[in-house]
PDB file of C-alpha atoms in Angstrom:
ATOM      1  CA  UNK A 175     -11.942 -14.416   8.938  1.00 56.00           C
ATOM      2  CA  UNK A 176     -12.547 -10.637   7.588  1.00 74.00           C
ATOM      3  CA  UNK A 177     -11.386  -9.273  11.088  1.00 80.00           C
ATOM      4  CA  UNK A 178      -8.620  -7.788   8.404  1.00 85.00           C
ATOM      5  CA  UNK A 179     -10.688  -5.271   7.519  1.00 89.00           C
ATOM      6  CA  UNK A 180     -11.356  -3.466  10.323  1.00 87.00           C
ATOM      7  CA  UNK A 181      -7.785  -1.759  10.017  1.00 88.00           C
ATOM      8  CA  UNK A 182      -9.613   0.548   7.855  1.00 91.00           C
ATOM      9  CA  UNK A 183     -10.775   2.953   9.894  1.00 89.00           C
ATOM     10  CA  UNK A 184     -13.808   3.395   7.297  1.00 90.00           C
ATOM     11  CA  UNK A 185     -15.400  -0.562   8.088  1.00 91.00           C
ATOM     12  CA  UNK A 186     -13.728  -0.195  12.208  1.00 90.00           C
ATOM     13  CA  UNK A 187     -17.418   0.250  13.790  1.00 90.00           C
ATOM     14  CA  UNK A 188     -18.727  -3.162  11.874  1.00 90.00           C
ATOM     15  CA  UNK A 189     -18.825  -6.434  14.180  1.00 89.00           C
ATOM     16  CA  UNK A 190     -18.175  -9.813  12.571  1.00 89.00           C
ATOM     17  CA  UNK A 191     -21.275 -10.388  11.126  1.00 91.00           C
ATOM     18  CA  UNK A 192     -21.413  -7.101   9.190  1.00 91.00           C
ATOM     19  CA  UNK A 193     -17.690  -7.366   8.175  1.00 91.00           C
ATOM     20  CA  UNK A 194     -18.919 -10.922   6.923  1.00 91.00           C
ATOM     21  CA  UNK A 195     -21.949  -9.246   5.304  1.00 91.00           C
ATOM     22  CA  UNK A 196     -18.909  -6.547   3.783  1.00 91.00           C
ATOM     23  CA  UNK A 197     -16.489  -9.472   2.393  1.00 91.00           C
ATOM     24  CA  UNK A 198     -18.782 -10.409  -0.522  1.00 92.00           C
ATOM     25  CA  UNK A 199     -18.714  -6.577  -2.223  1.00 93.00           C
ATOM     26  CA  UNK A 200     -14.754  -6.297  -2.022  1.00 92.00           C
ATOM     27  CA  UNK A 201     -11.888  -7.367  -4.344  1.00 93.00           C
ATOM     28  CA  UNK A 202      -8.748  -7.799  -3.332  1.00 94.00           C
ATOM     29  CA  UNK A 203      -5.548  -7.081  -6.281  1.00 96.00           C
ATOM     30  CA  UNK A 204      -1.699  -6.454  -6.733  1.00 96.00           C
ATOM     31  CA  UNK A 205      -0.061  -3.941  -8.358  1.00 97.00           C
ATOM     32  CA  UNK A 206       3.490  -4.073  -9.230  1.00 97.00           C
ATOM     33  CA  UNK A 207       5.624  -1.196  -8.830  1.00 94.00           C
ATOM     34  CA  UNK A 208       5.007   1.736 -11.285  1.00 92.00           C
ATOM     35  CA  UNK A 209       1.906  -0.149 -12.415  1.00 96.00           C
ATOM     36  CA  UNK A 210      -0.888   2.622 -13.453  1.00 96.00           C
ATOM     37  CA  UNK A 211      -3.840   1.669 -11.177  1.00 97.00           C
ATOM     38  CA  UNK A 212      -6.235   3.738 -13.156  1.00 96.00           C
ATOM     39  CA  UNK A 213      -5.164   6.691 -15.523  1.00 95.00           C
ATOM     40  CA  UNK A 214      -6.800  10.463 -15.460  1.00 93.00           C
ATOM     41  CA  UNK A 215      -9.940  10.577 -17.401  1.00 94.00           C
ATOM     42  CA  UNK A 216     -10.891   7.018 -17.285  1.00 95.00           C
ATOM     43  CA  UNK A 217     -14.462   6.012 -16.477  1.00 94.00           C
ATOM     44  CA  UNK A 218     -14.665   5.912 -12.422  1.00 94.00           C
ATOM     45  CA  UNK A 219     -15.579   2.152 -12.279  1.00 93.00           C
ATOM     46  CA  UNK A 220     -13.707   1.269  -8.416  1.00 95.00           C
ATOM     47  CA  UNK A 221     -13.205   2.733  -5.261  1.00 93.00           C
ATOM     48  CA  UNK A 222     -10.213   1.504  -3.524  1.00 96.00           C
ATOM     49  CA  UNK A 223      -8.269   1.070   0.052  1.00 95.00           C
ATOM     50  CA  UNK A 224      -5.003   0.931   0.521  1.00 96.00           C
ATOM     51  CA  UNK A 225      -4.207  -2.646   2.202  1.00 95.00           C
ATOM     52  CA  UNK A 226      -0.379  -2.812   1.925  1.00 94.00           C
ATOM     53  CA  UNK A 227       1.683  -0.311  -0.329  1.00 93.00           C
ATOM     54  CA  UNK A 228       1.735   3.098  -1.459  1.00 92.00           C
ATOM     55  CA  UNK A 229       0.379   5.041  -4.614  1.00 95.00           C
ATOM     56  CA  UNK A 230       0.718   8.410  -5.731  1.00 92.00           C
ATOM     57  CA  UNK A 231      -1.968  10.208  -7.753  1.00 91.00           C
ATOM     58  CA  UNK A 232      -0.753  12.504 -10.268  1.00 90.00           C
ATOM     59  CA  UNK A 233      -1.536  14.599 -13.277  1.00 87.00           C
ATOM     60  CA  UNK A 234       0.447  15.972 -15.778  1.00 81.00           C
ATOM     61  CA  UNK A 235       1.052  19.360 -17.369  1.00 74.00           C
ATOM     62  CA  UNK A 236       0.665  20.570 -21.112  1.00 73.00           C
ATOM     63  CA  UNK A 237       4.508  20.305 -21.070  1.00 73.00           C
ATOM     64  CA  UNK A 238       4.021  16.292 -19.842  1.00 74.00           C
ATOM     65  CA  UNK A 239       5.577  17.481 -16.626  1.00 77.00           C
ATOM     66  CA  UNK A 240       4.570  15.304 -13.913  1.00 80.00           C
ATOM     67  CA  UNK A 241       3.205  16.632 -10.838  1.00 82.00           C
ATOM     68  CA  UNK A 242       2.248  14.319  -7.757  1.00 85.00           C
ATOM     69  CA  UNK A 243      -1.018  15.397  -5.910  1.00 85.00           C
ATOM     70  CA  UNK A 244      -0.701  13.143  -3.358  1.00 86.00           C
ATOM     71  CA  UNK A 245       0.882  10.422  -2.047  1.00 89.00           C
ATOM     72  CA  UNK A 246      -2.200   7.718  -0.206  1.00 91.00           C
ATOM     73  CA  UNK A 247      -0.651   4.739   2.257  1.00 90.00           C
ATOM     74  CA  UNK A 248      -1.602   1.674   4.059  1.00 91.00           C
ATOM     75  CA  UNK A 249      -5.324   1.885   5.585  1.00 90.00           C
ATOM     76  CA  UNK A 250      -6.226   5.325   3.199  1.00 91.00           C
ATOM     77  CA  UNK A 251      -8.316   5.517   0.503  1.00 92.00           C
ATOM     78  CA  UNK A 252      -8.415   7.274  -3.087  1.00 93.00           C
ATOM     79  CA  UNK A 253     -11.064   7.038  -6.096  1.00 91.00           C
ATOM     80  CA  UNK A 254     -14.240   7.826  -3.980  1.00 89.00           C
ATOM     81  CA  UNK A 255     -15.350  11.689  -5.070  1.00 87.00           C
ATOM     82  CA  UNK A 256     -15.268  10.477  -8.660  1.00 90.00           C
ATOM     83  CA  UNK A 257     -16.985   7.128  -8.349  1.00 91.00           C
ATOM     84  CA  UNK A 258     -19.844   8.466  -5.744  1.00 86.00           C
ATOM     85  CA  UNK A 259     -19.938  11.950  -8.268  1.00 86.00           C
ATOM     86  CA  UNK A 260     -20.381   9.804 -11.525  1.00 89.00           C
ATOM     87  CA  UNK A 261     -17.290  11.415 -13.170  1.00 91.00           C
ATOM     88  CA  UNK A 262     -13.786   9.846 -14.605  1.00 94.00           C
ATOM     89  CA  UNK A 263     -11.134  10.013 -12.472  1.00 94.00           C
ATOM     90  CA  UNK A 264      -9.821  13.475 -12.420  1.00 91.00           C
ATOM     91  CA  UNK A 265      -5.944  12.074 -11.832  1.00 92.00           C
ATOM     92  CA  UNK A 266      -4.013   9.142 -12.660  1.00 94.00           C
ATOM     93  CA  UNK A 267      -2.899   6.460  -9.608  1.00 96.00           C
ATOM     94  CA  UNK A 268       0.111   4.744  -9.662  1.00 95.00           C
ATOM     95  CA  UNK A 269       1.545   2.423  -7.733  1.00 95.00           C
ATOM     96  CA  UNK A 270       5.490   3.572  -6.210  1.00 92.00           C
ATOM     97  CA  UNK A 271       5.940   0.230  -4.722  1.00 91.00           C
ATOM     98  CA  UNK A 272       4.626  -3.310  -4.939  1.00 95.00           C
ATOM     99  CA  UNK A 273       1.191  -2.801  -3.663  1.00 96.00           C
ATOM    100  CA  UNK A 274      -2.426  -4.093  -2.503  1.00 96.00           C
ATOM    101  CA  UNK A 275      -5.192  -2.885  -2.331  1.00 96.00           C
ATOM    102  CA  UNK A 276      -9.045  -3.386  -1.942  1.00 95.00           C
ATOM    103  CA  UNK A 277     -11.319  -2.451  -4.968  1.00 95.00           C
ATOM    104  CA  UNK A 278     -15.492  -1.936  -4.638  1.00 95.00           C
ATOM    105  CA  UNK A 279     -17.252  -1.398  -7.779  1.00 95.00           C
ATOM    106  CA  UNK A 280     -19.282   1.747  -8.072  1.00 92.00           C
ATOM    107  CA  UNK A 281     -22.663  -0.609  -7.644  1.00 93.00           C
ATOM    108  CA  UNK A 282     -21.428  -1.865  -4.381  1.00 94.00           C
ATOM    109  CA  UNK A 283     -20.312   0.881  -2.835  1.00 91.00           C
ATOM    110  CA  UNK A 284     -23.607   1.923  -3.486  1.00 91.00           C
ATOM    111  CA  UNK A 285     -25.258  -0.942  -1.697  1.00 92.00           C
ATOM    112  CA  UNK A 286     -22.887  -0.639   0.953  1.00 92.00           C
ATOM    113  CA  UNK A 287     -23.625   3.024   1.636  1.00 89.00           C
ATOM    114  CA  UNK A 288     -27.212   2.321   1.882  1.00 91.00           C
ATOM    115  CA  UNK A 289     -26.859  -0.912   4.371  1.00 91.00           C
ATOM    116  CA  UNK A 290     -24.015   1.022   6.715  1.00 90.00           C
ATOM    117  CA  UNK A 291     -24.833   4.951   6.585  1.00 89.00           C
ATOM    118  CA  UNK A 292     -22.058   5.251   8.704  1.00 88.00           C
ATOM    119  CA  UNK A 293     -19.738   4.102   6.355  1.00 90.00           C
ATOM    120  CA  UNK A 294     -20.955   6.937   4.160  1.00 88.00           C
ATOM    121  CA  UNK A 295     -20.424   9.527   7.239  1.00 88.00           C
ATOM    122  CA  UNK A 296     -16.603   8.356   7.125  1.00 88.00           C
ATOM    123  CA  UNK A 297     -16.163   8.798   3.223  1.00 87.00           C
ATOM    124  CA  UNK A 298     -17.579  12.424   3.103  1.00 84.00           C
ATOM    125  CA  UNK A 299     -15.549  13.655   6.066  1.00 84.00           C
ATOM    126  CA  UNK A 300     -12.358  11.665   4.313  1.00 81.00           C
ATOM    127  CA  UNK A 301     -13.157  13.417   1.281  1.00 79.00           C
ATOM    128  CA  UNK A 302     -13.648  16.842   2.925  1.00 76.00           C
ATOM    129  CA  UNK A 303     -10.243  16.569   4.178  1.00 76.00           C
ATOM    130  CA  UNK A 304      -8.503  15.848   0.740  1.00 73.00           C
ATOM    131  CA  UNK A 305     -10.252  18.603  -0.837  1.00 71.00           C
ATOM    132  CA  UNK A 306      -9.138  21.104   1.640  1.00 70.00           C
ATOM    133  CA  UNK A 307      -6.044  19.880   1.489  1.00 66.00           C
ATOM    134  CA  UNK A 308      -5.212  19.787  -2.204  1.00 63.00           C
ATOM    135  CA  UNK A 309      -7.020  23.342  -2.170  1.00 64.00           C
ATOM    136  CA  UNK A 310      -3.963  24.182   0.493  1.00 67.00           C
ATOM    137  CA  UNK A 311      -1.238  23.003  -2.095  1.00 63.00           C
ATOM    138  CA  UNK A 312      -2.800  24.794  -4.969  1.00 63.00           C
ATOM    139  CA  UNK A 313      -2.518  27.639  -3.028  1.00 62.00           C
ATOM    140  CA  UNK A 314       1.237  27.033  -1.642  1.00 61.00           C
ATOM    141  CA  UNK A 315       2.090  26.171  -5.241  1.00 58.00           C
ATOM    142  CA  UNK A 316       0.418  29.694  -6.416  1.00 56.00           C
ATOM    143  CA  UNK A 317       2.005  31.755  -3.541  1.00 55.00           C
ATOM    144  CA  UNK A 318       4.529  30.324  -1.565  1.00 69.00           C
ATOM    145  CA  UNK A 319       8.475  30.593  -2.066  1.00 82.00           C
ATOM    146  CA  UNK A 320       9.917  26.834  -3.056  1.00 86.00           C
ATOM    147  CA  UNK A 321      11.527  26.681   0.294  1.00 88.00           C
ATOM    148  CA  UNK A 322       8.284  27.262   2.080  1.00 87.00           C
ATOM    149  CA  UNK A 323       6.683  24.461  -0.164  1.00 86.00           C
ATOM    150  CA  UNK A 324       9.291  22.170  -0.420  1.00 90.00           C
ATOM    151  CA  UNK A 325       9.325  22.395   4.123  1.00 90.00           C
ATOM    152  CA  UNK A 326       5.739  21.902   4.139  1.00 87.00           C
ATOM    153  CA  UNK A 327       6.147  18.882   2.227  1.00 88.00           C
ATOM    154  CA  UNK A 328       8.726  17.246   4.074  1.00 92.00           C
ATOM    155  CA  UNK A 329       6.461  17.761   7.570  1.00 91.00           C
ATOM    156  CA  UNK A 330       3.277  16.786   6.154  1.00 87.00           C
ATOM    157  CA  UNK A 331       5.215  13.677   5.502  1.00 90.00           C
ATOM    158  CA  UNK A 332       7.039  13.586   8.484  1.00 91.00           C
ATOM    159  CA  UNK A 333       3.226  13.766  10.161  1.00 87.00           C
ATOM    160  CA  UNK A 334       1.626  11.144   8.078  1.00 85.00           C
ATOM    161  CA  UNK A 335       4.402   8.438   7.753  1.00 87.00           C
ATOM    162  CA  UNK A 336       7.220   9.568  10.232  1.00 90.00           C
ATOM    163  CA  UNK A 337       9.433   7.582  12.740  1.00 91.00           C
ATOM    164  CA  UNK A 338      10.945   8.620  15.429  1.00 92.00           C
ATOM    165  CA  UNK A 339      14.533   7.326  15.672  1.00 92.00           C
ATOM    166  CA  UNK A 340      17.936   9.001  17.731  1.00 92.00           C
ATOM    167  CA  UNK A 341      18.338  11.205  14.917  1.00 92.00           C
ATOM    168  CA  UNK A 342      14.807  12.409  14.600  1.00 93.00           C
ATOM    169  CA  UNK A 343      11.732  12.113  12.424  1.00 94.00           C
ATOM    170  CA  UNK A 344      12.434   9.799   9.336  1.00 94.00           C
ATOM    171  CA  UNK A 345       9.348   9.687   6.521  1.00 93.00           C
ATOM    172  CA  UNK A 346       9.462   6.291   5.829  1.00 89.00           C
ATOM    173  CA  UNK A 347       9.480   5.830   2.010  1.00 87.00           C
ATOM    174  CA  UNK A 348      12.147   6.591  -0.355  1.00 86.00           C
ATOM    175  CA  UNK A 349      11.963  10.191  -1.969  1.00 86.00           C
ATOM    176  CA  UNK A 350      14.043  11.613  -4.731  1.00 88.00           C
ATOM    177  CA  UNK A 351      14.769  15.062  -5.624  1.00 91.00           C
ATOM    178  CA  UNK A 352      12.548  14.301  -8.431  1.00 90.00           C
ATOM    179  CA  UNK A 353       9.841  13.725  -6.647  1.00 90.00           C
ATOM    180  CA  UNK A 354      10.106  16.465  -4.252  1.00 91.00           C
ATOM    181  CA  UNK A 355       9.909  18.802  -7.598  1.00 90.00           C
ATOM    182  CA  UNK A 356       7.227  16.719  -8.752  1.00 86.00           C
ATOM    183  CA  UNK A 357       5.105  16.990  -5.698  1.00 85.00           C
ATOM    184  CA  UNK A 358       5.645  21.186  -4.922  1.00 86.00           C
ATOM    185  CA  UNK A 359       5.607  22.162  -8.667  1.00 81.00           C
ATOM    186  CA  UNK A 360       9.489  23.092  -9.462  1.00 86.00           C
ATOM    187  CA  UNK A 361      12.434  22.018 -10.858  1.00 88.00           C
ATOM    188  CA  UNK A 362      14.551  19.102  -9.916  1.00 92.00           C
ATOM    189  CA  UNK A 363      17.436  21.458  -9.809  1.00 93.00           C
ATOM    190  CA  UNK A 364      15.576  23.727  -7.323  1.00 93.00           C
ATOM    191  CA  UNK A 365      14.828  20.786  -5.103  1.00 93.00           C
ATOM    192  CA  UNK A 366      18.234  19.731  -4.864  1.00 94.00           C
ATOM    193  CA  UNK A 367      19.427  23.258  -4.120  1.00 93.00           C
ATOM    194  CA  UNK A 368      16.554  23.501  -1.379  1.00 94.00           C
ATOM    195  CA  UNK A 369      17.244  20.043   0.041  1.00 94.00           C
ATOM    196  CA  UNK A 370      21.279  21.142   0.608  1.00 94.00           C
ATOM    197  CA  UNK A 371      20.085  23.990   1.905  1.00 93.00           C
ATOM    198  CA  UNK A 372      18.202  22.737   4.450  1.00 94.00           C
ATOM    199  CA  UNK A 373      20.860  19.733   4.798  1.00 93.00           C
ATOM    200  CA  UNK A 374      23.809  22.636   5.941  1.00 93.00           C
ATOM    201  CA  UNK A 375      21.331  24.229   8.417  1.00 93.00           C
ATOM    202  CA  UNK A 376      21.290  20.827  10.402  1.00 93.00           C
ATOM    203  CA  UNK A 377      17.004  20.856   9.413  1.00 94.00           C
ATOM    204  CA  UNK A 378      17.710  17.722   8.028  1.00 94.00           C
ATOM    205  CA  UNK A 379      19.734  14.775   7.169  1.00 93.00           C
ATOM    206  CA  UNK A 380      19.438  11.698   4.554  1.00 92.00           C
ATOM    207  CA  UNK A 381      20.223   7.923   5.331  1.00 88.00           C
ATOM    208  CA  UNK A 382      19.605   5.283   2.638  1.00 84.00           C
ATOM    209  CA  UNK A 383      17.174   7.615   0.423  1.00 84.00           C
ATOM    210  CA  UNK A 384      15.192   8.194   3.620  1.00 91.00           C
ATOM    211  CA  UNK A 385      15.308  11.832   5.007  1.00 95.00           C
ATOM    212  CA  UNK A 386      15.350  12.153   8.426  1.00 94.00           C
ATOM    213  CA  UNK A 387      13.505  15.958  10.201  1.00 95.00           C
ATOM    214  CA  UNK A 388      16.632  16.293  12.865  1.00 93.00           C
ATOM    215  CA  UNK A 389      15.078  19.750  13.944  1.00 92.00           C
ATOM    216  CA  UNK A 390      11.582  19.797  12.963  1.00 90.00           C
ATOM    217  CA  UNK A 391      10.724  22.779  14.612  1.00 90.00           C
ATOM    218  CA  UNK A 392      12.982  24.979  13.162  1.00 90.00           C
ATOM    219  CA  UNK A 393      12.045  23.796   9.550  1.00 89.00           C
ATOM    220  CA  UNK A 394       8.668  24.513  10.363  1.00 87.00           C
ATOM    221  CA  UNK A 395       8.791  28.037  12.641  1.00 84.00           C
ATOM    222  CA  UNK A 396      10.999  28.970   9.445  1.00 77.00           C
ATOM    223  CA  UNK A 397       8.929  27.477   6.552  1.00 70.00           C
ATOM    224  CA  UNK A 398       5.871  25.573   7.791  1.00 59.00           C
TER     225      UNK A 398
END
């Protein structure tokens, strides 16, 4: 019955009985698209998982510029430093398509942590990995030239969400300049010029709003 959830590589180890044991401290909910799942500076009541959709987490600027810290898919997880930290959520999540996911209260996790110490072994080495890795895009923001940024993007993408087809690697999800800008801290106008650029070097092509890597290695020997 809850055999579901062990596409979630954090509850993967637990046999039936456990996952059974799991089902009574989870929540399941929908979010339509562009629904605000929780907004920065909010008390840090849930925990969630990712079961079919996508969110982005954001913040925003003094200006009210929006800039996207991340974008978390199907089986990943977002919410957990501040919830397990006692803190409000340091960024806002919202949803960029129609979207499900699992929520576990702050209480649970807690009990669930303490029945399956595993389970906590997989959420600090999860959240070791996104704080190195927004630490990374501070820094590419801080020091890197747009193009450099704006190519790292498009293959961390390409890494977490790509598909190989004949042409090459497509990210599967639709991305607009704006969010490109939003997501390497610049200008829409700068991401379109980038974008072309990379577009007449053969790096890349577009089909349908999905961009497709056609020579991945050459974006990244001359970017990544």
């Amino acid at each position: 019955m809850n055999q579901w959830l062990k596409e979630f590589d954090l509850f993967s180890d637990l046999d039936e009985e456990e996952l059974e044991e799991l089902s009574q401290y989870i929540k399941v909910e929908q979010y339509p698209k562009k629904a605000t799942i929780f907004h920065e500076g909010s008390p840090a009541e849930y925990f969630y998982l990712i079961k079919n959709g996508r969110v982005k987490i954001i913040k925003f600027s003094n200006e009210g510029k929006e800039l996207i810290l991340e974008i978390i898919s199907k089986g990943e997880m977002f919410g957990a430093i501040a919830v397990l930290k006692g803190f409000p959520y340091p960024a806002s999540a919202v949803a960029m398509e129609e979207t499900e996911v699992i929520k576990i209260s702050k209480s649970s996790l807690m009990k669930i942590v303490d029945r399956f110490p595993a389970i906590m072994y997989k959420l600090a080495m999860d959240i070791g990995e996104r704080m190195r890795g927004s630490q990374e895009m501070l820094k590419n923001i801080a020091l890197e030239r747009v193009e450099s940024r704006i190519a790292s993007l498009l293959l961390k993408l390409a890494s977490k969400m790509g598909q190989t087809t004949p042409e090459g690697i497509m990210i599967d999800m639709r991305l607009t300049k704006q969010d490109i800008a939003d997501m390497v801290g610049t200008t829409v106008e700068t991401s379109i010029r980038t974008m072309s650029k990379f577009k007449n070097m053969g790096l890349i092509k577009e089909r349908k709003g999905r961009i497709i890597l056609v020579d991945k290695e050459t974006l990244s020997s001359l970017y990544g």
